[in-house]
Coordinates of C-alpha atoms in Angstrom, one line a residue:
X1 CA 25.9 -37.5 9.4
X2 CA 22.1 -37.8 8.4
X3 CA 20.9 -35.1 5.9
X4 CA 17.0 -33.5 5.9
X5 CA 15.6 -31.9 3.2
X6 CA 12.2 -31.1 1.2
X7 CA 11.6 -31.8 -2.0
X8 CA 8.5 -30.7 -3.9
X9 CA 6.7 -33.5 -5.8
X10 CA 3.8 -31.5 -7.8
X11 CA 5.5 -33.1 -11.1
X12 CA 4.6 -36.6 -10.4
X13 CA 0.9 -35.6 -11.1
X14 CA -0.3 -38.0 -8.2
X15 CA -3.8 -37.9 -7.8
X16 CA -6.2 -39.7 -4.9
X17 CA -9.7 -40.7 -6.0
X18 CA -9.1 -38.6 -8.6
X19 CA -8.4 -35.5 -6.8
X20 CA -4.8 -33.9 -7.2
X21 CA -2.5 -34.6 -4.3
X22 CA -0.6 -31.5 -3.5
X23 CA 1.8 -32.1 -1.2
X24 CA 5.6 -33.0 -1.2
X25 CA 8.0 -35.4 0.8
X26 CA 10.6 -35.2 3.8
X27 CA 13.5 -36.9 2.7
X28 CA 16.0 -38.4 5.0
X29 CA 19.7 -39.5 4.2
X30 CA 22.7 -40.7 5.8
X31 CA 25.9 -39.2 4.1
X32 CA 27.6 -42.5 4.1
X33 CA 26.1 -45.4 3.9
X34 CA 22.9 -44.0 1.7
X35 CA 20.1 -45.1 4.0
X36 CA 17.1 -43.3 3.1
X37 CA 13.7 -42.4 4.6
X38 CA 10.6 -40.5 3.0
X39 CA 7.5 -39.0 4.7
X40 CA 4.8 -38.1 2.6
X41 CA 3.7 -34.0 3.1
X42 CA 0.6 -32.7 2.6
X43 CA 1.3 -29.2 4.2
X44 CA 4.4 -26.8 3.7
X45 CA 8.0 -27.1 5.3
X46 CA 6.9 -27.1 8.4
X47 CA 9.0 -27.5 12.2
X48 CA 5.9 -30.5 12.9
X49 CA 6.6 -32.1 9.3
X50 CA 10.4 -31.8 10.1
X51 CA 10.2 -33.6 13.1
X52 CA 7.6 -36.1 12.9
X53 CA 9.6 -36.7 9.2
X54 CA 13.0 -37.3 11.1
X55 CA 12.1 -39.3 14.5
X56 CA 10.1 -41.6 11.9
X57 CA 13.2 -41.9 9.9
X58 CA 15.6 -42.7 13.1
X59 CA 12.9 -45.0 14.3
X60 CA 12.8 -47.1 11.4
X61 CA 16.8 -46.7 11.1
X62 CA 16.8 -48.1 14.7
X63 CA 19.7 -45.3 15.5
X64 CA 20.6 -42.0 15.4
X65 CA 23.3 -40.1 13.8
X66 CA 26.0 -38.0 15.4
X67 CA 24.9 -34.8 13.5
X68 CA 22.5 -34.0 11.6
X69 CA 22.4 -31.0 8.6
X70 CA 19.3 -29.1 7.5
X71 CA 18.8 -26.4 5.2
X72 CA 18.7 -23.0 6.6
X73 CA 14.5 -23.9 7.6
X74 CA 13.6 -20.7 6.2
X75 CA 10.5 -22.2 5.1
X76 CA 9.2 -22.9 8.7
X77 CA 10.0 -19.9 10.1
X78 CA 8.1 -17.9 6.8
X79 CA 5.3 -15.0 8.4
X80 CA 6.6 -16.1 12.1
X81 CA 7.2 -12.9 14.6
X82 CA 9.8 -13.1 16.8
X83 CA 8.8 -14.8 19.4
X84 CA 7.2 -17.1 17.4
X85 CA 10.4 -17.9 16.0
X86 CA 12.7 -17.8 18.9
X87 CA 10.1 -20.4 20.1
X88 CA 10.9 -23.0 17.3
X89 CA 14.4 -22.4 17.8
X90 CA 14.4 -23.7 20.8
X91 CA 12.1 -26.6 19.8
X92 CA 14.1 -27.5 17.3
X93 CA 17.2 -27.6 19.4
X94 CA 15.1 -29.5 22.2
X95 CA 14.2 -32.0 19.3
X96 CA 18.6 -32.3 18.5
X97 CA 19.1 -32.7 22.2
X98 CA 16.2 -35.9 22.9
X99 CA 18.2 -38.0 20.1
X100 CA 21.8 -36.6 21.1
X101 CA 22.4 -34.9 17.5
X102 CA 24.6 -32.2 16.6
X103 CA 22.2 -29.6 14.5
X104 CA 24.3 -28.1 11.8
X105 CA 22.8 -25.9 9.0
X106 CA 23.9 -24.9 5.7
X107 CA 24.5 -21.4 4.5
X108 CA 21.7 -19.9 2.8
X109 CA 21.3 -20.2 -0.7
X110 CA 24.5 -22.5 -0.9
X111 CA 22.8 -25.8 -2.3
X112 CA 25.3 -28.2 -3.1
X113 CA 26.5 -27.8 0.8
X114 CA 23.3 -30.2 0.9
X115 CA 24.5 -32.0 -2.5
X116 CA 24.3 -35.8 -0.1
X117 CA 20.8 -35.5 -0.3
X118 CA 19.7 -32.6 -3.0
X119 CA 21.5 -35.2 -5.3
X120 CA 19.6 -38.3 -4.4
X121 CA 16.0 -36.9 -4.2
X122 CA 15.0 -40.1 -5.9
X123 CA 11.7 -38.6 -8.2
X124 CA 13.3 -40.3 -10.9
X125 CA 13.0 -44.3 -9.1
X126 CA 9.2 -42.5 -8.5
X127 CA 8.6 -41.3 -12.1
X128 CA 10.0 -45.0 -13.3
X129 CA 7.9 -46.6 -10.6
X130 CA 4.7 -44.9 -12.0
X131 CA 5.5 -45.7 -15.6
X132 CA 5.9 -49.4 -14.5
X133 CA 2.5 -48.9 -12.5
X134 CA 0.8 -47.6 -14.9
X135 CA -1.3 -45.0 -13.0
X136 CA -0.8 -41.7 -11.2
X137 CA -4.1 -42.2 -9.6
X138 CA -4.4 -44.0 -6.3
X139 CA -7.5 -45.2 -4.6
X140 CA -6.9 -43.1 -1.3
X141 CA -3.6 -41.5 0.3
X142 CA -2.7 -44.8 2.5
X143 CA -2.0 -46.4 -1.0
X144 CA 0.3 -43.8 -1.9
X145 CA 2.5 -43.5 1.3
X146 CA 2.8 -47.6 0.7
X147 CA 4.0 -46.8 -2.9
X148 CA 6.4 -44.3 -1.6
X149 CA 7.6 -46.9 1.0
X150 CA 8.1 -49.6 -1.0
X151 CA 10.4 -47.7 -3.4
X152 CA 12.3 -46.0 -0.6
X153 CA 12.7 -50.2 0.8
X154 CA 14.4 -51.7 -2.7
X155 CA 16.4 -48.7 -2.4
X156 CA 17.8 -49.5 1.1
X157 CA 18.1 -53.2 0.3
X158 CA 20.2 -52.5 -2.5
X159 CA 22.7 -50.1 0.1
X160 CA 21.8 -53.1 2.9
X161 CA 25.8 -53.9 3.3
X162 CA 26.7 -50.0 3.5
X163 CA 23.9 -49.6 5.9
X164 CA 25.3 -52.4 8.4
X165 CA 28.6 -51.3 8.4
X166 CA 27.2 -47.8 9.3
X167 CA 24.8 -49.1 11.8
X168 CA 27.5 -49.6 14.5
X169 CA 28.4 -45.7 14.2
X170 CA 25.4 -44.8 15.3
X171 CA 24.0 -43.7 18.4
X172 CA 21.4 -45.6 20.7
X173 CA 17.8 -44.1 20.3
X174 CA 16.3 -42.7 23.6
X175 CA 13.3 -44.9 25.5
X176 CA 10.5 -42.9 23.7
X177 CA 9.6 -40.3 21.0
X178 CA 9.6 -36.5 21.6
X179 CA 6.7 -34.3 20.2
X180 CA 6.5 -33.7 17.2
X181 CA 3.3 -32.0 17.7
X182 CA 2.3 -28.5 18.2
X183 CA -0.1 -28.2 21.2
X184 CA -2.9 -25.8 21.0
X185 CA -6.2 -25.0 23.4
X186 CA -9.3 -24.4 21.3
X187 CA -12.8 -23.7 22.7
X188 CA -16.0 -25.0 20.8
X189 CA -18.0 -22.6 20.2
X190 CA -21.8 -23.0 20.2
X191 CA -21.9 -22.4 16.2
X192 CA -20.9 -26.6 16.4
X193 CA -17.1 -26.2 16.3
X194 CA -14.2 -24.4 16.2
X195 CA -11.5 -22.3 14.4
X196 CA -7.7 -23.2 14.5
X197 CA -5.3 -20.6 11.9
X198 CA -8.0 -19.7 10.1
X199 CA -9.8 -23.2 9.1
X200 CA -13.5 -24.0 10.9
X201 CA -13.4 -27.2 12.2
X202 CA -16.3 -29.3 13.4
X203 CA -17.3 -30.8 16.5
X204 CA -20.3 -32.6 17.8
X205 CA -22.9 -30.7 19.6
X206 CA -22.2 -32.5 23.2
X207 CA -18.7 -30.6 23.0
X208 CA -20.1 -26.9 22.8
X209 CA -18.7 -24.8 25.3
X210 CA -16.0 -27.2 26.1
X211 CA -12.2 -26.3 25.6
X212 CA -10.5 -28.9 24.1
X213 CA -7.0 -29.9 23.6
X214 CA -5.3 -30.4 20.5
X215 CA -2.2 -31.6 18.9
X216 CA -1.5 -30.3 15.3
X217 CA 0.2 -32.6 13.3
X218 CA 1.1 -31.9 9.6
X219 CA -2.0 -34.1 8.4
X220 CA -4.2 -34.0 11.7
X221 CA -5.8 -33.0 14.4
X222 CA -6.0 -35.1 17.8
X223 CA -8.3 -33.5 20.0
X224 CA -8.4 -34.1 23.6
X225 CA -11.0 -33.8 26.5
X226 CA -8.9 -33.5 29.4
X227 CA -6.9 -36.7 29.0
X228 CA -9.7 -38.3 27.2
X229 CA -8.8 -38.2 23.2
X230 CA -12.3 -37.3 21.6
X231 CA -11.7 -37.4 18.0
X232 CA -9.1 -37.4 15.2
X233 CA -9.7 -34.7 12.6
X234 CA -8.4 -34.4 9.1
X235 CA -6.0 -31.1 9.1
X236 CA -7.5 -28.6 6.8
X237 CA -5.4 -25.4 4.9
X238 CA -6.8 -21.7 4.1
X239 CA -7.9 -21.8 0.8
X240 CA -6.2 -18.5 0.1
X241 CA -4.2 -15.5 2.0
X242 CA -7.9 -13.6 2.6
X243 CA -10.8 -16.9 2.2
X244 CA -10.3 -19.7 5.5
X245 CA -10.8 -23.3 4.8
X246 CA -13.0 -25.9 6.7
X247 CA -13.4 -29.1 7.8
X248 CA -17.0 -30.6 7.8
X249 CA -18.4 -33.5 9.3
X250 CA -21.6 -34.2 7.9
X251 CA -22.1 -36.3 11.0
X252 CA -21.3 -34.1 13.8
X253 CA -23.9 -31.2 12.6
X254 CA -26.6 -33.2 10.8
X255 CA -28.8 -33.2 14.0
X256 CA -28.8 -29.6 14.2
X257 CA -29.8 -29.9 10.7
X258 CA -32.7 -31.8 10.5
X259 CA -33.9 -28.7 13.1
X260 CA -33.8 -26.6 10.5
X261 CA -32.8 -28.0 7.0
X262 CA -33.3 -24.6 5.6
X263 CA -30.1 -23.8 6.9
X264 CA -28.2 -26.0 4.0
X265 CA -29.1 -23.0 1.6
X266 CA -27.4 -20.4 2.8
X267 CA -24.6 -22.7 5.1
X268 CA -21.1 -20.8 4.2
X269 CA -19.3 -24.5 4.3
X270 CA -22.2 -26.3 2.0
X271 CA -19.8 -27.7 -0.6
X272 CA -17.6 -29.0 2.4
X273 CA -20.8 -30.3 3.9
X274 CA -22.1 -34.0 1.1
X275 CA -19.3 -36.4 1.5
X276 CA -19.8 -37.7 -1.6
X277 CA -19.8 -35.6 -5.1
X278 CA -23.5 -37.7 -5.5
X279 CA -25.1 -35.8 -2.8
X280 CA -24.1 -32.5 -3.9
X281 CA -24.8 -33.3 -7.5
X282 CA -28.2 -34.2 -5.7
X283 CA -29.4 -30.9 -4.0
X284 CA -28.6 -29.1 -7.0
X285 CA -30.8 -31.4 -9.3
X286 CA -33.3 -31.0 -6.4
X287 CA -33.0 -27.3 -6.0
X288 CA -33.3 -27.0 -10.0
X289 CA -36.7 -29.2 -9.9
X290 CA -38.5 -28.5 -6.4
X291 CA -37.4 -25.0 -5.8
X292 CA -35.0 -24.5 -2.1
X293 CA -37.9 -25.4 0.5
X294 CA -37.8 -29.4 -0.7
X295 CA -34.8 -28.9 -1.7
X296 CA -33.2 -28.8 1.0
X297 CA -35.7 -31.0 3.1
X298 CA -34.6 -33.9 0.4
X299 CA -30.9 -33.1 0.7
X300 CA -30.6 -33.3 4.4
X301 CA -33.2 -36.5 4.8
X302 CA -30.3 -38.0 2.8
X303 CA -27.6 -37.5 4.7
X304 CA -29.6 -37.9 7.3
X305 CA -30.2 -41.5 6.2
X306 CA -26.5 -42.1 5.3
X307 CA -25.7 -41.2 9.2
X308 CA -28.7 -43.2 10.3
X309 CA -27.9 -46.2 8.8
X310 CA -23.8 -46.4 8.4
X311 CA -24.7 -46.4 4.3
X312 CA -23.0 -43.3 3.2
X313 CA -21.1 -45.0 0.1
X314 CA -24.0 -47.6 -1.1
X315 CA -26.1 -45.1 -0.7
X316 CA -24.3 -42.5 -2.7
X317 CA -23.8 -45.0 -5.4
X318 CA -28.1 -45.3 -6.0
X319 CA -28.3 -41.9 -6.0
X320 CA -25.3 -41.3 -9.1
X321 CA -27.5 -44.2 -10.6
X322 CA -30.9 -42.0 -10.1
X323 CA -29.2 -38.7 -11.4
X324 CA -27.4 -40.5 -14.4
X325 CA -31.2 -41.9 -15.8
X326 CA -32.5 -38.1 -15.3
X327 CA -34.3 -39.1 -12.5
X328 CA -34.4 -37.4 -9.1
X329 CA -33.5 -39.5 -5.7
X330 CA -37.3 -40.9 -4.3
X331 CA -36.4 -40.7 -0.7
X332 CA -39.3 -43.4 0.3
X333 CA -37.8 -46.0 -1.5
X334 CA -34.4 -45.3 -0.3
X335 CA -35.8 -45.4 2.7
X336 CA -37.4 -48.3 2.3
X337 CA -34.2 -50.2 0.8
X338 CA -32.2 -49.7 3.6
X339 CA -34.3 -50.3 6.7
X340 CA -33.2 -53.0 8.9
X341 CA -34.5 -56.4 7.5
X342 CA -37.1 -57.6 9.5
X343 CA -35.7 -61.7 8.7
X344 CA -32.6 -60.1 11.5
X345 CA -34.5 -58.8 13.9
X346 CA -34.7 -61.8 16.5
X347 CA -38.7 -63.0 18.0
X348 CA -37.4 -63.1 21.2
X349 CA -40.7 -64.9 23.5
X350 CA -40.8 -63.8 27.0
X351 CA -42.3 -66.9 29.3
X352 CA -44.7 -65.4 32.7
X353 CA -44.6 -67.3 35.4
X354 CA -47.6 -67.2 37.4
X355 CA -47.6 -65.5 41.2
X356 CA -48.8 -68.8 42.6
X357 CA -45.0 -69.9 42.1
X358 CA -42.8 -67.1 44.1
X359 CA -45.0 -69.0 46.8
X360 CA -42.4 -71.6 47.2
X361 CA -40.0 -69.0 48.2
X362 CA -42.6 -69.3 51.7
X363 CA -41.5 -73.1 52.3
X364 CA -37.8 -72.9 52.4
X365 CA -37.4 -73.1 56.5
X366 CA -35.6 -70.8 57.9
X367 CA -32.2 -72.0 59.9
X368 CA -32.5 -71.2 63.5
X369 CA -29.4 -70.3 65.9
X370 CA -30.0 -73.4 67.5
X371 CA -29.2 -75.8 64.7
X372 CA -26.1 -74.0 63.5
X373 CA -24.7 -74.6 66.8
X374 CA -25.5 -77.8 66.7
X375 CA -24.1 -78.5 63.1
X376 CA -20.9 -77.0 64.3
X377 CA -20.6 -79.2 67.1

């Protein structure tokens, strides 16, 4: 038997850059030997988490169970109408039948039907494994999901003999991965992108009026042209049951920008907008100083000059530098300090030949008939 369950992680304190991770983790278990498998959760308790969560689980396992026990999922089908629901019943079941698993569910509200896996949640190895580590905070979310892994590794290796004796039990895994997407149509609209439940997305201009593709994982969006993927998006959340969320792209809409940079004053995703804190820490020490014409003429120069020239963090860092001194950004010499080096740019000499020469082309004698006959005889 292999056990799923969620497990909420907000009192670990992680933190990315800084920023407060919310998020939680997709545990899974097998009942006997204790193999373990965790998946790292930025959304809710989701059908797409569920699944992409297990098939990673039986992928790394290299097998799959001959049953496997969930809670009752009242999580994923939360605010779903009926259809909606009946609709990831039948995924779910689709999802038992691809790896040849018996779905069983415990009764709601009885945990400890669950206790193989409520019991063995493991936050405690992670809240010792941070005290050893010495931080919370992790440079970006990749480092985090290694942490997790690493932990979740020494705790297999220490079940390694249970795991092998299990390992015969269990069931060979099909020739491929099912879905564990959800697949949606979007159409871009000409406002430079588009909206998927209630989160603005952008999109480069050359994709306006297109309908794209797109599979929804629990972290991102794959968007496809046809059969052409076109970008990977980072999966945004509504900030709140009435305010939408967005997903900005500084480089997808700072063309249509440098149209008209007035725009950035009254832009509804503006603090989505700078990449960086720097920049936005930027236009508002501009906007204090020069008022919002220059303002925002500065502002968007900059990130034009961060797209330009592939120099979004460097360039971030000068500006910190600028702001930190009480001086504002002077976009001339930023300008100056990252134009291309002239020392790289090769002196590549073109030699002209004169016209007298492509008269030698004239004195190459033609074969006639006559001699190629002869030559084959």
């Amino acid at each position: 038997m292999g056990l799923s369950d969620f497990t909420d992680t907000s009192v670990l304190g992680i933190t990315v850059a800084g920023v407060v991770l919310g998020h939680r983790l997709y545990h899974f278990r097998l009942a006997f030997s204790g193999f373990e498998h965790a998946h790292v959760v930025l959304g809710g308790e989701s059908f797409v988490a569920l699944a992409e969560g297990l098939q990673n689980a039986l992928w790394v396992l290299g097998g799959a169970p001959r049953e496997h026990r969930s809670d009752s999922l009242s999580a994923a089908f939360r605010n779903l109408d009926r259809d909606a629901e009946a609709d990831l019943t039948l995924r779910y079941q689709e999802l038992m039948r691809h790896y040849d698993m018996i779905p069983s569910r415990n009764n709601l509200g009885v945990a400890h039907e669950n206790g193989s896996i409520e019991s063995s949640h493991g936050q405690k190895a992670l809240q010792d494994a941070l005290l050893l580590r010495g931080s919370r905070d992790f440079d970006h979310l990749d480092g985090y999901r290694r942490f997790v892994d690493e932990i979740v590794g020494r705790r297999n290796a220490n079940n390694r003999k249970r795991i092998e004796l299990e390992r015969p039990a269990l069931t060979a895994l099909p020739r491929r991965r099912t879905a564990d997407y959800e697949e949606k149509i979007v159409t871009v609209t000409s406002s430079g992108g588009f909206i998927l439940r209630r989160v603005f997305y952008t999109a480069p201009s050359r994709l306006i009026g297109h309908r794209l593709r797109v599979h929804v994982y629990d972290e991102r969006l794959e968007c496809f042209l046809g059969a052409t993927p076109m970008m990977t998006l980072r999966r945004g959340r509504p900030v709140s049951e009435s305010k939408g969320g967005h997903v900005v792209d500084y480089h997808h809409v700072i063309h249509a920008l440098r149209k008209k940079p007035m725009a950035l004053n009254n832009l509804v995703y503006r603090d989505q907008l700078f990449p960086r804190p720097a920049y936005a820490r930027a236009f508002e020490a501009l906007h204090q100083s020069l008022g919002d014409k220059r303002a925002c003429k500065s502002t968007v120069e900059l990130l034009a000059l961060a797209h330009d020239r592939g120099c979004e963090a460097e360039l971030a860092e000068l500006i910190e530098a600028e702001l930190v001194v009480g001086r504002l950004p002077d976009l001339a010499l930023l300008r100056e300090r990252f134009a291309p080096n002239p020392a790289s740019v090769p002196a590549i000499n073109v030699a002209f030949v004169t016209l007298s020469s492509y008269d030698e082309l004239a004195a190459v004698r033609a074969v006639s008939p006559t001699s190629n006959r002869e030559a084959v005889a």
